[in-house]
CSV table of C-alpha atoms and ligand atoms in Angstrom, one decimal:
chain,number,residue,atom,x,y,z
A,1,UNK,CA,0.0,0.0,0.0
A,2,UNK,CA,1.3,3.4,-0.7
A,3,UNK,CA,1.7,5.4,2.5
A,4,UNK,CA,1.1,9.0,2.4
A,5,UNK,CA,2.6,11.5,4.0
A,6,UNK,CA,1.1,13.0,7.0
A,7,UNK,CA,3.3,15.1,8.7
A,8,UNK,CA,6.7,16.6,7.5
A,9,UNK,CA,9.1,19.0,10.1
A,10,UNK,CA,12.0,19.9,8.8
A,11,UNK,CA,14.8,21.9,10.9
A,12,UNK,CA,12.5,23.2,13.6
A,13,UNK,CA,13.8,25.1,16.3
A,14,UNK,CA,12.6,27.1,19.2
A,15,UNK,CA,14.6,29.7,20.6
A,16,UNK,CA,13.8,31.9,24.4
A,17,UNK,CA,15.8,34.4,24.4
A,18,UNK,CA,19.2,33.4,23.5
A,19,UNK,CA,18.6,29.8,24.5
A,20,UNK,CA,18.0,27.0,21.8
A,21,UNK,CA,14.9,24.9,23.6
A,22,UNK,CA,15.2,22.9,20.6
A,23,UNK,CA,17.3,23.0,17.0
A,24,UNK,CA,17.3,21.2,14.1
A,25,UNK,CA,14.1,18.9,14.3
A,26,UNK,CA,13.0,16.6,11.6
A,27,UNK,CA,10.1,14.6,11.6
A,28,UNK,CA,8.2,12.2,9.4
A,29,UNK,CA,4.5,11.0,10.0
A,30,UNK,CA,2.6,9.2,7.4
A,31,UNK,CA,-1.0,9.1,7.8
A,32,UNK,CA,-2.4,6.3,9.7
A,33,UNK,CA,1.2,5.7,11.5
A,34,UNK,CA,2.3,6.3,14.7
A,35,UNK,CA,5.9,7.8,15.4
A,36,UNK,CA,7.2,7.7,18.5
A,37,UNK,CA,8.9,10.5,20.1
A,38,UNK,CA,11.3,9.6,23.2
A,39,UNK,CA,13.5,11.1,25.1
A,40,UNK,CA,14.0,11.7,29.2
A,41,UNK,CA,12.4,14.5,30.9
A,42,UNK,CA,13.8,17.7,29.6
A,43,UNK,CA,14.8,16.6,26.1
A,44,UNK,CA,12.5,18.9,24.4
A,45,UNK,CA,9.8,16.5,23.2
A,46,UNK,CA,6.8,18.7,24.5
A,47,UNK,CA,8.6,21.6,23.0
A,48,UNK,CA,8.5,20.8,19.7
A,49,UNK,CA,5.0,19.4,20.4
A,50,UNK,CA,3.9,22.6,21.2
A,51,UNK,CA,5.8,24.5,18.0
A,52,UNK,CA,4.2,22.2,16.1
A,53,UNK,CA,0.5,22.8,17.5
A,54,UNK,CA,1.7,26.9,17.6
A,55,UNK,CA,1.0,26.7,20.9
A,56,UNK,CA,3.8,29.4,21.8
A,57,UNK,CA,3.4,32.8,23.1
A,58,UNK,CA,5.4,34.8,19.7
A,59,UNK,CA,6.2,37.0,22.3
A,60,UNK,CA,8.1,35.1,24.2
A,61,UNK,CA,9.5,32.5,21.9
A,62,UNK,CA,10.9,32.2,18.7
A,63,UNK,CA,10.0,29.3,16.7
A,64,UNK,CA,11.8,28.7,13.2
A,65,UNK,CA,11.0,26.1,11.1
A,66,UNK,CA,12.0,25.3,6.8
A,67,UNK,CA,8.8,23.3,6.4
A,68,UNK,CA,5.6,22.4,8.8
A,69,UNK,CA,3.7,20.2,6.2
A,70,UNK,CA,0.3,18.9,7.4
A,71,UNK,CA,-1.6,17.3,5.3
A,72,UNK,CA,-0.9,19.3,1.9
A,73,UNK,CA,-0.7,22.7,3.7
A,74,UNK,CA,2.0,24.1,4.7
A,75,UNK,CA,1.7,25.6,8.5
A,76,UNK,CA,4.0,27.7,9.0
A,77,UNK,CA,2.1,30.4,5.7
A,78,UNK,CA,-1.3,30.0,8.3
A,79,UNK,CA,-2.3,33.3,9.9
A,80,UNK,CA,-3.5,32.6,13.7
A,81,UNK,CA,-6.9,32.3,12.8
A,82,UNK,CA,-6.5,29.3,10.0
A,83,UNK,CA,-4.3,28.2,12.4
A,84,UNK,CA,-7.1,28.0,15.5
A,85,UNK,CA,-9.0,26.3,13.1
A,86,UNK,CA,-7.0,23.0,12.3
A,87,UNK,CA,-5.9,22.9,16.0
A,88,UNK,CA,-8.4,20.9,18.0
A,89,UNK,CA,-10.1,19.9,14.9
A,90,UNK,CA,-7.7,18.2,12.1
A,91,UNK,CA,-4.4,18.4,14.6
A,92,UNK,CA,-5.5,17.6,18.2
A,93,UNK,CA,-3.2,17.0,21.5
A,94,UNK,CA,-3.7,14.9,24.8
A,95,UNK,CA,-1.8,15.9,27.6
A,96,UNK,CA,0.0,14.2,30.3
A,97,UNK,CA,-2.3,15.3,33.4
A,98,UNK,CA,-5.7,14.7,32.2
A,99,UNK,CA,-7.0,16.6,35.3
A,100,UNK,CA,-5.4,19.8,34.9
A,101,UNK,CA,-6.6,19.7,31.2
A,102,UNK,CA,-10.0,18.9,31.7
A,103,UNK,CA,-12.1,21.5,33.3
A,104,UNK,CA,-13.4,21.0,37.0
A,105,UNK,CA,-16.7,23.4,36.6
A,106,UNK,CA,-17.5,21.7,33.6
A,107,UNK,CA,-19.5,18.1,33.1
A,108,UNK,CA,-18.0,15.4,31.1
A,109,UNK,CA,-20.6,16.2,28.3
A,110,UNK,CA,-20.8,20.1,28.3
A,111,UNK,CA,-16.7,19.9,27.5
A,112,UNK,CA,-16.7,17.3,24.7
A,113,UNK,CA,-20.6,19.9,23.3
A,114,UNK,CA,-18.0,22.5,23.5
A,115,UNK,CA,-15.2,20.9,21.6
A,116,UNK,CA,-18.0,20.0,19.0
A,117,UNK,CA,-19.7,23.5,18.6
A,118,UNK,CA,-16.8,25.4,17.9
A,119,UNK,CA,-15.7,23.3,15.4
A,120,UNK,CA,-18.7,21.6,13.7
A,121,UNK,CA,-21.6,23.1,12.6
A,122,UNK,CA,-24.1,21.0,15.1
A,123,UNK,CA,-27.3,22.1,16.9
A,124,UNK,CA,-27.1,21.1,21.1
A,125,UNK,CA,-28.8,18.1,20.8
A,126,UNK,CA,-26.9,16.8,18.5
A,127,UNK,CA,-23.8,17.9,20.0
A,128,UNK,CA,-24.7,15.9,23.2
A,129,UNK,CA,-25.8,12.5,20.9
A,130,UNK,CA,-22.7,12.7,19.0
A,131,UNK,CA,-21.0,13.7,22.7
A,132,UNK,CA,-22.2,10.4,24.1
A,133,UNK,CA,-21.1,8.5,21.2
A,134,UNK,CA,-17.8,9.8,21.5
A,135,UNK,CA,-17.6,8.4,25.2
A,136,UNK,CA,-19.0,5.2,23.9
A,137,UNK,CA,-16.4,4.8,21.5
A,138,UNK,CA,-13.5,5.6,24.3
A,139,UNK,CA,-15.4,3.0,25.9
A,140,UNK,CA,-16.7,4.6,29.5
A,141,UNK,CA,-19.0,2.2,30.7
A,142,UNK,CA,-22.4,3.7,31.9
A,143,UNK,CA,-21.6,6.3,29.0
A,144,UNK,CA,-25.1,8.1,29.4
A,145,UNK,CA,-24.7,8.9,33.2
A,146,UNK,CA,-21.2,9.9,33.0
A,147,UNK,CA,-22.2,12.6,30.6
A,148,UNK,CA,-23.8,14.4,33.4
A,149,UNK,CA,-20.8,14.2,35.8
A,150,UNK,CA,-18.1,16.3,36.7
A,151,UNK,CA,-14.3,15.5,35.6
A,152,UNK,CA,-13.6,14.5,39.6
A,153,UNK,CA,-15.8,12.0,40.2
A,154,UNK,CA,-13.7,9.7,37.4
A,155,UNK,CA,-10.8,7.4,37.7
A,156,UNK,CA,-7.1,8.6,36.5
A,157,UNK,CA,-7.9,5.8,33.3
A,158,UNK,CA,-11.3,7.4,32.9
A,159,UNK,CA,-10.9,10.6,32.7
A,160,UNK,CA,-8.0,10.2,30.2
A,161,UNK,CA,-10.3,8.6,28.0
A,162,UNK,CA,-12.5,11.9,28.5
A,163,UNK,CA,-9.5,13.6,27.2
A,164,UNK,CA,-9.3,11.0,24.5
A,165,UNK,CA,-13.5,11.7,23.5
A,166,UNK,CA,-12.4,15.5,23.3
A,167,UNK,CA,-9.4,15.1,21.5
A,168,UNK,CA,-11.3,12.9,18.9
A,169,UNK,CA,-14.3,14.3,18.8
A,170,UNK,CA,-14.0,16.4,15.3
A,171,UNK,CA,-12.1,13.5,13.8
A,172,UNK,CA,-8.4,14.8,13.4
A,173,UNK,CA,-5.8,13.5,11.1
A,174,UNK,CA,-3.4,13.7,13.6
A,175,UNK,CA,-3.3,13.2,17.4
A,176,UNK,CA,-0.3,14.4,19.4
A,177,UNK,CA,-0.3,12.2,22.4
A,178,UNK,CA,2.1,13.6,25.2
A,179,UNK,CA,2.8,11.1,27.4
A,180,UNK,CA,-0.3,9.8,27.8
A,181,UNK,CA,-0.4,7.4,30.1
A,182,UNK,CA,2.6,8.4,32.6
A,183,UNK,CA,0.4,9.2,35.4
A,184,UNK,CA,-1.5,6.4,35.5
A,185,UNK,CA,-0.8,3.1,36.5
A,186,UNK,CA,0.8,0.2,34.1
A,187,UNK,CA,-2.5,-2.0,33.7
A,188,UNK,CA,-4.0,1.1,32.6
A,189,UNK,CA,-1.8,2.3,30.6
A,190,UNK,CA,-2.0,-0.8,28.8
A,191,UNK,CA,-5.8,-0.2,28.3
A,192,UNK,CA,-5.4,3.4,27.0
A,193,UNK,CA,-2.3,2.6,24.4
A,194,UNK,CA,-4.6,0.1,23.2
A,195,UNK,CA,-7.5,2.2,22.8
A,196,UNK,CA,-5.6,4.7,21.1
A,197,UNK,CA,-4.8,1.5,18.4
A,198,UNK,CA,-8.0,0.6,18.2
A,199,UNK,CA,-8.8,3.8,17.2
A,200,UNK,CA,-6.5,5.0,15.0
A,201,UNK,CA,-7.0,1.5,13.2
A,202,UNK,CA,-10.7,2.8,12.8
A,203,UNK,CA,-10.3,6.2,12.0
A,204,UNK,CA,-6.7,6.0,9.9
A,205,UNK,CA,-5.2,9.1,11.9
A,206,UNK,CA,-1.8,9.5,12.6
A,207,UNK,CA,-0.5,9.6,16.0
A,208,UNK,CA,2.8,11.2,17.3
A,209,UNK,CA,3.2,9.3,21.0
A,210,UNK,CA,5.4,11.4,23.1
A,211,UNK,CA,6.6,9.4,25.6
A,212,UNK,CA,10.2,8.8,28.1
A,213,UNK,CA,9.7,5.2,27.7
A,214,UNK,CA,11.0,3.2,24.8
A,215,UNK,CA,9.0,0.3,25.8
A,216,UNK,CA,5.8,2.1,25.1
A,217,UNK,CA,7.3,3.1,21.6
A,218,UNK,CA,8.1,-0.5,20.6
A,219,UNK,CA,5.0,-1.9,21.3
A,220,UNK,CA,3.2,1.1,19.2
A,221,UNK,CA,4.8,2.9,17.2
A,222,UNK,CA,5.9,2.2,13.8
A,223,UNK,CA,8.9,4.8,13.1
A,224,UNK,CA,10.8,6.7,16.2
A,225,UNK,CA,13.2,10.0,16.8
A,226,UNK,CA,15.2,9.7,20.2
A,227,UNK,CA,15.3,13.4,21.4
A,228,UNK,CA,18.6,14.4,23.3
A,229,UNK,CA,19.2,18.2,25.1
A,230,UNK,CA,17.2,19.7,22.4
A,231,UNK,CA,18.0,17.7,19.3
A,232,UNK,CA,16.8,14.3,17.5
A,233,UNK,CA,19.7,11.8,18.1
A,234,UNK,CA,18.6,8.7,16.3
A,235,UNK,CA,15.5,7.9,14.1
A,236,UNK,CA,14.2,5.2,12.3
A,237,UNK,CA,11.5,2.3,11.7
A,238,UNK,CA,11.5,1.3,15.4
A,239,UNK,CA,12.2,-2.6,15.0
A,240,UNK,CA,15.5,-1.4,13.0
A,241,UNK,CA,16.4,0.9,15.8
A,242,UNK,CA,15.8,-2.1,18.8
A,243,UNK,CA,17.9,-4.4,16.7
A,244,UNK,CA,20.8,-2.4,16.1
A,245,UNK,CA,20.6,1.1,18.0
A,246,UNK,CA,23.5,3.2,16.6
A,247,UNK,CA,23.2,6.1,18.9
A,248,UNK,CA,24.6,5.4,22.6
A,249,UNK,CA,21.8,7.1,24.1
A,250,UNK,CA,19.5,5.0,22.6
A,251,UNK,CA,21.4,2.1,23.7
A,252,UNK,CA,20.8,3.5,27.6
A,253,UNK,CA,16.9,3.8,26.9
A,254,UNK,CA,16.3,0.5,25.3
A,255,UNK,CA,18.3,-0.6,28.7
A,256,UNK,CA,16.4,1.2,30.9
A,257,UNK,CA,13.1,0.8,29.2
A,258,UNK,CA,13.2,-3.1,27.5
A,259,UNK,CA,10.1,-3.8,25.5
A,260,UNK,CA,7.5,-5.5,27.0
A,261,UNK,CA,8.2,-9.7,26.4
A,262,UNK,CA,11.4,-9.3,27.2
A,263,UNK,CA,12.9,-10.8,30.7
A,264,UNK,CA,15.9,-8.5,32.3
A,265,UNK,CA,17.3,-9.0,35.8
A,266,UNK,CA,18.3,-5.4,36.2
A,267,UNK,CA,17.3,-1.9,35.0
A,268,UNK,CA,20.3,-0.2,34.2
A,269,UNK,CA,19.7,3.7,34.3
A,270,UNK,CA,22.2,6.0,32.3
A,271,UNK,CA,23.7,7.9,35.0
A,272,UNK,CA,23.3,12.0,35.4
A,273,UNK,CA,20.4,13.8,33.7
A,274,UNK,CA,19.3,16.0,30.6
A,275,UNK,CA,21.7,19.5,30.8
A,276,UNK,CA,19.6,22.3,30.9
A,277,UNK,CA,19.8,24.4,27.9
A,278,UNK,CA,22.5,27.4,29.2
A,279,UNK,CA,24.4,23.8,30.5
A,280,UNK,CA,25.0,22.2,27.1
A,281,UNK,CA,28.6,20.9,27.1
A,282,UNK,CA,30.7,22.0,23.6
A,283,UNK,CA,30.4,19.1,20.6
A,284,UNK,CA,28.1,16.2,21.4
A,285,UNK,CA,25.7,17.1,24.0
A,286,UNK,CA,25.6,13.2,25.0
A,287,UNK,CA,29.2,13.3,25.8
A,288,UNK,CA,29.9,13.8,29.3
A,289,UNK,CA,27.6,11.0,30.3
A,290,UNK,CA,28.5,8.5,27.2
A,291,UNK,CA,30.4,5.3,27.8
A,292,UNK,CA,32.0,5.7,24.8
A,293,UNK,CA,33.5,9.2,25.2
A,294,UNK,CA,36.6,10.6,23.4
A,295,UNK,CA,38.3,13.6,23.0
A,296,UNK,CA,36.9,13.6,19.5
A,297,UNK,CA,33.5,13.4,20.8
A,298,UNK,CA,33.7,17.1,22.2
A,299,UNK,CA,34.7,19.0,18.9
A,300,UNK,CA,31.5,19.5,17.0
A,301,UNK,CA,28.0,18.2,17.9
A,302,UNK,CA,27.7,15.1,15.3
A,303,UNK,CA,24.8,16.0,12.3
A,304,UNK,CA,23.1,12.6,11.9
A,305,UNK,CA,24.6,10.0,9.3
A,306,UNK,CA,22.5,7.2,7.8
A,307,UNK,CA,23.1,3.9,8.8
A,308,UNK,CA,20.6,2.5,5.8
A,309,UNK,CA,16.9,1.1,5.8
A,310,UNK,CA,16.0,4.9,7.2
A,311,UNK,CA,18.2,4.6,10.0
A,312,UNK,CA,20.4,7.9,10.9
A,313,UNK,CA,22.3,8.2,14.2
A,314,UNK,CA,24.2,11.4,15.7
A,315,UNK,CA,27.5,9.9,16.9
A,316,UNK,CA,30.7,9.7,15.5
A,317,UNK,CA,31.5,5.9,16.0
A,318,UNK,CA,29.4,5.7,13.2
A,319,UNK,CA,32.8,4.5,11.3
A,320,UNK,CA,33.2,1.5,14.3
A,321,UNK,CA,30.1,-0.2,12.8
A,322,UNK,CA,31.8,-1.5,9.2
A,323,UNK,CA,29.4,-0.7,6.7
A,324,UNK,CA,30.5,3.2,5.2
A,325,UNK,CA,27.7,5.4,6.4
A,326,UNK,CA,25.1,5.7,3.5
A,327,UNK,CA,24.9,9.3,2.0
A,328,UNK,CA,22.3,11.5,3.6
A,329,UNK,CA,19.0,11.3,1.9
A,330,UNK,CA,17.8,14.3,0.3
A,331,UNK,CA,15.6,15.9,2.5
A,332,UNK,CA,12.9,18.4,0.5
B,401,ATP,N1,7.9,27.5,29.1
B,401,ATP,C1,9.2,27.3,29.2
B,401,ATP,N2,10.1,28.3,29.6
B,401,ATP,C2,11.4,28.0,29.7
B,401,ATP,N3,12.0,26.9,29.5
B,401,ATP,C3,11.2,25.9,29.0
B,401,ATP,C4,9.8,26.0,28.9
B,401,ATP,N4,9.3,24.8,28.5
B,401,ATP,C5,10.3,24.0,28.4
B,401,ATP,N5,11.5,24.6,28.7
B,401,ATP,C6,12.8,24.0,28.7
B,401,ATP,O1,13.0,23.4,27.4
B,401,ATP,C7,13.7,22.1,27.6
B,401,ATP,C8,12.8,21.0,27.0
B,401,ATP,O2,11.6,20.9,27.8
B,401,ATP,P1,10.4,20.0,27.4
B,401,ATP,O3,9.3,20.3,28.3
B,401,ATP,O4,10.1,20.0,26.0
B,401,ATP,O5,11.0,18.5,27.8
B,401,ATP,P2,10.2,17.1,27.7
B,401,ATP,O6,11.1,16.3,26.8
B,401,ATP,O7,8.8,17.3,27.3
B,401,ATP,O8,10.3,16.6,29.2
B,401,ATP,P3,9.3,15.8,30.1
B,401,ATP,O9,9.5,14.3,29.8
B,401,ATP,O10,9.7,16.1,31.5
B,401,ATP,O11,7.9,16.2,29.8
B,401,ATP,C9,13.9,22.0,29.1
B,401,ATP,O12,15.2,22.3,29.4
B,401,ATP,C10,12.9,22.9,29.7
B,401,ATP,O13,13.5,23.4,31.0
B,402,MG,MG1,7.0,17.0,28.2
């Protein structure tokens, strides 16, 4: 089947102030996939996220990108107000803490009517049918009470399906799901990445899962970026990437985070954490916590080199692995 293209990024950045939040980002969704963006707490994943969604104050940050392709249109030529319009409706975004998303004065039903009535043209009534199919199809059981209830009254799991119902409600092409499922517990979490499946598989959108755990991305996601201090370290189809990771960061997160079927006795954490953007070390930014340091390493930050099959890895052992790296492919 011929897969179209979804989604294209191409060199991203967002600046505040003098700092670089994040440079460089490419990213490739085709529609109906799901591309998994990982990366530990800090890397910059809701950042570009929330570029990508124009959910920036322009006041405050600069974002920069060459393309923003959704869909045939390019974003970044949109004025706001085109721009208000795709959001929640073609492009929409789930957020980590479904309670401080959802709206506490507000029943389950009235926010999904909202959703609906500013982007569809729908009288009340049947705003709150199509509402209550919505939460049937997120699968809330005793869908026509909890219509009537307020967002505290659910479970963790339920009421991120509520954010689900909202985020689907118009239909978008693409759903930006930022982690999730973090807060809730793994059983769960389980249930709502399979939802999420289930759904896409009915509806054919594209999903970009934003998440720190590169056991979640292998069992969901098709292609993945591994996001480092700000920029996209490794990226490929994801089975290509467990097999035979070619960044040593991604090495650490397969490590710490091994898919699901797989026995290991021990975690192993990559010691230290993410450097803050002003505390970005010179050349590779992995460097001072990479088991494979040299003085080489701190020289220039590494552009990413093919490895073949779509592979491309930011680290100069690339040259330890045999094969010559493949020429870049030309990115348009
Ligand atoms: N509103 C903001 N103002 C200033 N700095 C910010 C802002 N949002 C993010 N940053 C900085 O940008 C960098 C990337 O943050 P981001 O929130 O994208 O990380 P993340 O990968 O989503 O992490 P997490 O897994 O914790 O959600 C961090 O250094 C963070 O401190
Ligand atoms: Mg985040």
């Amino acid at each position: 089947m011929q897969q179209t293209q979804l989604l294209t990024v191409r060199d991203l950045g967002v600046r505040l102030g003098g700092l670089h939040l994040v440079e460089g980002v490419d990213l490739d969704l085709a529609r109906g996939r799901t591309h998994g963006l990982v990366g530990e707490s800090g890397s910059g994943k809701s950042v570009t996220a929330m570029a990508i969604m124009r959910l920036f104050d322009p006041r405050l940050f600069q974002v920069r990108a060459r393309r923003i392709a959704f869909d045939g249109r390019e974003l970044t030529d949109l004025d706001n107000r085109q721009m208000r319009r795709i959001r929640g409706a073609e492009i929409s975004m789930i957020f980590q803490e479904p309670m401080t998303a959802l709206n506490p004065v507000l029943t389950v039903g009235e926010q999904i009517i909202e959703t609906l009535l500013v982007h569809q043209r729908l009288g009340r009534a049947a705003a709150r049918r199509k509402a209550l199919e919505m939460l049937e199809w997120v699968r809330i059981p005793a869908a026509a009470r909890r219509l009537d209830e307020y967002p505290h009254l659910l479970s963790g799991g339920m009421r991120q399906r509520v954010m689900i119902a909202i985020a689907i409600a118009c239909r978008p092409k693409l759903l930006i799901a930022d982690e999730p499922t973090t807060a809730l517990d793994v059983t769960i979490q389980a249930q709502i990445l399979d939802l999420l499946h289930e759904l896409q598989t009915e509806m054919g959108m594209g999903i970009l899962l934003i998440t720190h755990d590169l056991g979640v991305v292998a069992g969901y996601a098709d292609e993945v970026s591994v996001m480092y201090a700000g920029r996209i370290v490794e990226t490929g189809g994801t089975a290509q990437i467990y097999r035979t990771p070619r960044h040593p960061y991604t090495e650490g997160l397969i490590r710490s985070h091994p898919p699901v079927d797989r026995d290991v006795d021990e975690l192993a954490t990559i010691p230290g954490g993410v450097p803050q953007p002003h505390l970005r070390p010179p050349g590779c930014r992995f460097g001072p916590r990479c088991a494979h340091h040299r003085a080489a390493c701190d020289l220039a930050d590494p552009p990413l080199i093919g490895h073949g099959g779509g592979q491309r890895a930011a680290c100069i052992r690339h040259a330890d692995y045999g094969a010559p790296p493949a020429p870049e492919a030309a990115h348009g």
